[in-house]
XYZ file of C-alpha atoms in Angstrom:
358
model
C -10.360 153.306 240.729
C -9.765 156.666 239.008
C -9.480 156.862 235.233
C -5.813 157.775 235.531
C -4.936 154.769 237.685
C -6.937 152.428 235.481
C -5.155 153.719 232.400
C -1.792 153.265 234.103
C -2.704 149.701 235.063
C -3.598 148.897 231.471
C -0.346 150.407 230.194
C 1.753 148.491 232.756
C 0.005 145.229 231.898
C 0.556 145.820 228.187
C 4.226 146.531 228.796
C 4.656 143.338 230.823
C 2.899 141.366 228.101
C 5.210 142.801 225.465
C 8.316 142.017 227.551
C 7.149 138.475 228.211
C 6.233 137.835 224.583
C 9.618 139.078 223.435
C 11.424 136.858 225.953
C 9.572 133.634 225.135
C 9.993 134.094 221.373
C 13.534 132.707 221.708
C 14.435 129.476 223.442
C 17.930 130.712 224.426
C 19.250 134.132 225.435
C 22.641 135.661 226.244
C 23.214 136.031 229.968
C 23.099 139.827 229.721
C 19.688 139.708 228.033
C 18.324 137.418 230.762
C 19.514 139.761 233.487
C 18.006 142.765 231.718
C 14.697 140.949 231.285
C 14.739 139.859 234.932
C 15.184 143.408 236.191
C 12.463 144.831 233.966
C 9.986 142.010 234.612
C 10.428 142.124 238.389
C 9.789 145.846 238.428
C 6.574 145.451 236.460
C 5.364 142.480 238.523
C 5.755 144.593 241.661
C 3.292 147.239 240.461
C 0.693 145.053 238.735
C -2.092 143.195 240.530
C -1.723 139.462 241.095
C -4.510 138.309 238.754
C -3.128 140.336 235.846
C 0.394 139.054 236.513
C -0.832 135.469 236.480
C -2.647 135.962 233.198
C 0.057 137.901 231.370
C 3.131 136.056 232.675
C 1.819 132.502 232.164
C 4.095 131.833 229.123
C 7.146 132.291 231.354
C 6.204 129.137 233.243
C 7.018 127.060 230.161
C 10.318 128.712 229.235
C 13.492 126.934 230.397
C 15.419 130.174 230.995
C 12.889 132.009 233.131
C 14.884 133.310 236.124
C 13.960 131.634 239.459
C 13.547 135.092 240.998
C 10.448 135.578 238.829
C 8.726 132.649 240.516
C 9.862 133.949 243.895
C 8.190 137.264 243.171
C 5.026 135.420 242.107
C 4.982 133.835 245.566
C 5.286 137.268 247.151
C 2.338 138.595 245.138
C -0.001 135.989 246.617
C -3.406 135.026 245.168
C -3.399 133.984 241.500
C 0.290 134.755 240.911
C 1.307 132.631 243.885
C -0.925 129.800 242.659
C 0.902 129.971 239.335
C 4.219 129.653 241.135
C 2.981 126.680 243.151
C 2.013 124.969 239.923
C 5.136 125.649 237.869
C 8.059 126.779 240.026
C 10.896 124.338 239.209
C 12.656 124.817 242.539
C 9.650 124.127 244.754
C 10.681 121.441 247.223
C 8.669 118.312 247.910
C 8.432 119.448 251.538
C 6.767 122.699 250.464
C 4.413 120.845 248.149
C 3.377 118.382 250.844
C 2.873 121.195 253.358
C 0.659 123.056 250.877
C -1.193 119.872 249.951
C -1.948 119.169 253.602
C -2.880 122.576 254.967
C -2.276 125.343 252.430
C -5.030 127.484 250.901
C -7.287 125.607 248.500
C -6.210 127.795 245.572
C -2.553 126.905 246.102
C -3.328 123.225 246.728
C -5.269 123.080 243.466
C -2.236 124.539 241.693
C -0.009 121.900 243.287
C -2.452 119.228 242.072
C -1.784 120.245 238.460
C 1.989 119.785 238.653
C 3.731 117.088 236.641
C 6.235 116.117 239.359
C 3.961 114.967 242.171
C 5.299 112.247 244.418
C 3.222 109.635 246.260
C 3.039 111.517 249.566
C 1.912 114.749 247.913
C -0.770 113.006 245.872
C -2.141 111.244 248.939
C -2.191 114.513 250.903
C -4.084 116.205 248.071
C -6.497 113.302 247.652
C -7.296 113.470 251.369
C -8.480 117.090 251.197
C -12.172 117.889 251.089
C -12.142 120.874 248.704
C -13.749 120.005 245.394
C -11.482 122.380 243.457
C -8.396 120.551 244.711
C -9.741 117.065 244.101
C -10.961 117.875 240.588
C -7.592 119.387 239.672
C -5.788 116.302 240.957
C -8.120 113.867 239.202
C -7.696 115.767 235.949
C -3.887 115.681 236.121
C -3.032 113.114 233.448
C 0.591 113.109 234.605
C -0.377 111.883 238.063
C -0.037 108.153 238.658
C -2.133 107.349 241.711
C -1.426 104.532 244.111
C -4.235 102.464 245.608
C -4.662 104.751 248.641
C -4.970 107.921 246.523
C -7.393 106.255 244.109
C -9.541 105.081 246.988
C -9.602 108.553 248.570
C -10.627 110.175 245.277
C -13.340 107.612 244.607
C -14.819 108.000 248.076
C -14.909 111.784 247.686
C -16.513 111.411 244.255
C -19.640 109.849 245.789
C -20.669 113.385 246.736
C -19.277 115.175 243.661
C -20.614 113.962 240.321
C -18.218 116.219 238.405
C -15.244 114.593 240.137
C -16.795 111.175 239.557
C -17.171 111.918 235.842
C -13.516 113.028 235.604
C -12.431 109.735 237.167
C -14.678 107.637 234.925
C -13.278 109.375 231.857
C -9.729 108.307 232.734
C -9.119 104.977 231.045
C -5.652 104.763 232.610
C -6.935 104.290 236.162
C -7.850 100.934 237.677
C -10.811 102.182 239.691
C -13.524 100.609 241.783
C -16.417 102.173 239.842
C -19.303 101.122 242.086
C -19.277 104.328 244.218
C -19.346 106.322 240.935
C -22.531 104.686 239.652
C -24.609 107.894 239.736
C -22.169 109.703 237.414
C -21.884 106.800 234.984
C -23.528 106.652 231.579
C -26.176 104.050 230.876
C -23.603 101.808 229.176
C -21.112 102.215 232.024
C -23.833 101.348 234.524
C -24.568 98.153 232.627
C -20.883 97.278 232.816
C -20.784 97.909 236.565
C -23.873 95.782 237.209
C -22.655 92.970 234.938
C -19.268 92.904 236.623
C -20.723 92.753 240.135
C -23.208 90.075 239.073
C -20.377 87.988 237.649
C -18.368 88.262 240.851
C -21.388 87.384 242.981
C -22.076 84.276 240.914
C -18.417 83.207 240.861
C -18.216 83.482 244.651
C -20.899 80.795 244.923
C -22.063 82.072 248.301
C -25.790 82.186 248.932
C -27.814 84.101 251.490
C -31.477 84.129 252.404
C -33.150 87.000 250.511
C -34.196 90.049 252.469
C -37.844 91.098 252.372
C -38.808 94.688 252.947
C -40.935 95.504 255.959
C -44.575 95.954 254.940
C -44.802 99.305 256.751
C -41.748 100.571 254.871
C -43.228 99.524 251.519
C -46.536 101.206 252.287
C -44.800 104.382 253.425
C -42.616 104.467 250.285
C -45.607 104.024 248.010
C -47.510 106.745 249.810
C -44.564 109.142 249.642
C -44.130 108.425 245.919
C -47.815 109.071 245.272
C -47.502 112.437 247.044
C -44.321 113.138 245.041
C -42.629 113.704 248.394
C -38.986 113.142 247.513
C -37.850 114.209 250.967
C -39.957 111.547 252.656
C -38.719 108.906 250.222
C -35.113 109.860 250.920
C -35.705 109.806 254.680
C -37.194 106.300 254.476
C -34.297 105.036 252.377
C -31.699 106.672 254.623
C -33.142 105.020 257.712
C -33.422 101.591 256.123
C -30.040 101.658 254.371
C -28.336 103.302 257.368
C -26.802 106.025 255.221
C -26.687 109.814 255.024
C -29.917 111.434 253.918
C -28.275 113.499 251.177
C -26.945 110.316 249.596
C -30.349 108.674 249.829
C -31.796 111.780 248.203
C -29.350 111.314 245.320
C -30.715 107.806 244.749
C -34.255 109.164 244.553
C -33.221 111.991 242.221
C -31.332 109.771 239.755
C -32.727 110.798 236.360
C -32.409 107.281 234.937
C -34.161 105.677 237.899
C -31.628 102.838 238.080
C -30.113 103.861 241.415
C -33.567 103.810 243.020
C -34.325 100.461 241.395
C -31.166 98.918 242.857
C -31.940 100.421 246.277
C -35.438 98.928 246.252
C -33.974 95.586 245.192
C -31.376 95.707 247.973
C -34.091 96.350 250.557
C -36.347 93.617 249.174
C -39.284 95.662 247.882
C -41.705 93.495 245.823
C -41.729 94.155 242.075
C -45.396 95.168 242.116
C -44.767 97.829 244.731
C -41.587 98.986 242.972
C -43.571 99.429 239.750
C -46.061 101.707 241.489
C -43.184 103.703 242.988
C -41.549 104.122 239.557
C -44.812 105.310 238.039
C -44.880 108.136 240.594
C -41.148 108.869 240.641
C -38.960 111.057 238.404
C -41.214 112.538 235.726
C -38.999 111.409 232.844
C -39.249 107.854 234.176
C -42.950 107.849 234.996
C -43.955 109.134 231.548
C -42.228 106.269 229.708
C -43.714 102.807 230.230
C -40.693 101.192 228.555
C -38.351 102.797 231.068
C -40.489 101.520 233.926
C -40.402 98.034 232.421
C -36.630 98.255 232.060
C -36.258 99.251 235.711
C -38.422 96.341 236.800
C -36.301 94.116 234.543
C -33.165 95.445 236.199
C -34.553 94.524 239.618
C -35.661 91.102 238.415
C -32.335 90.192 236.821
C -29.960 91.587 239.451
C -29.168 89.337 242.436
C -29.984 91.042 245.685
C -26.419 90.708 246.909
C -25.186 92.544 243.818
C -27.716 95.342 244.280
C -26.799 95.606 247.951
C -23.126 95.968 247.155
C -23.623 98.682 244.527
C -26.028 100.658 246.720
C -23.709 100.384 249.711
C -20.840 101.670 247.559
C -22.892 104.675 246.422
C -24.184 105.583 249.870
C -21.493 104.436 252.269
C -24.162 102.469 254.090
C -23.242 100.482 257.180
C -23.749 97.218 255.343
C -20.766 98.115 253.150
C -18.526 96.673 255.842
C -19.900 93.234 255.079
C -18.716 93.569 251.498
C -15.100 94.520 252.257
C -13.847 90.951 252.471
C -15.544 90.019 249.214
C -14.061 93.013 247.412
C -10.583 92.157 248.683
C -11.005 88.593 247.451
C -11.996 89.897 244.033
C -8.916 92.100 243.787
C -6.626 89.229 244.727
C -8.232 86.844 242.246
C -7.399 89.058 239.251
C -10.987 89.055 238.031
C -11.788 90.984 234.821
C -12.198 94.708 235.335
C -15.567 96.372 235.007
C -14.622 98.095 231.752
C -14.012 94.748 230.043
C -17.424 93.641 231.245
C -19.174 96.380 229.284
C -21.704 95.267 226.664
C -20.630 96.543 223.247
C -23.883 96.552 221.313
C -27.057 96.306 223.346
C -28.304 98.729 225.979
C -31.104 96.384 227.008
C -31.509 95.541 230.697
C -29.417 92.602 231.984
C -31.016 89.256 231.167
C -32.193 86.650 233.666
C -29.059 84.596 233.096
C -27.583 86.439 236.117
C -29.952 84.658 238.463
C -33.528 84.642 239.567
C -34.883 87.473 241.603
C -33.725 87.058 245.201
């Protein structure tokens, strides 16, 4: 861009900013002043690039007397200006919002996700999209009140997006199933999740014969850990758990080691073998004997059925289907939520009161 054009762009942007600032200073204007502002603003919007318009004209989105034609021109500009219109235009129909939520560009859908007037159909359409930008914007919209279907769609997507998972966990107003979000949870939140699942398992009263890991699998896992071959460890877990390899890799890479500990428990790996695996695993874990002891304690104190359910929730493993009926029974029984199960003082591993090692 030549120096002359760049200078003109800066001048035009400054003029638009001045016009906008003058308009939003007052909450009410005479009709003649509104019409004069509309004419001047539309002319400037036409000659300024979309990103600059979106940045400079943002205050207009919060003014009750902003002419509807301004938002219409934002739509015409496309890109960032159009996204602004999708987010704030007061006359945007629910049909347009749903259409954008279902198949519109991700930038526009993310803008829709930030609106305060989302209805159930729009929220579900947004929650069903795969773009992380859209899902994060929706999850962060504190004005959105999600139904069960939208919450479930967001939680399932959050298994592969720790930032989205963290946004959901930080919302105290949502009644979430937190088990798929375990990897994004803090140490205290993880304790609450494990305690809650253990309680439900014990209340159900059902018992099953414990699973024992295949000796060849255990030997292969130990060997892979000794070689520090994370890829081989993930491949072994993915095959045994019947889950995607990238999700198994996330279990292995967990910096606290607890996800791997629960996976080994779910498979039925002996504590002695698990200890050797921990000592060769994530460096922060292997260097601290107390952490290794805590992980072994977590395996010892967590019923295998509880570990299986949490791991299946994190990975989407095939065995998750066997837990669906139990989860539905829990929801119908009105059992305490996981947040109320959180320990308030101690971060120590769960005690053996939750059952002997299965």
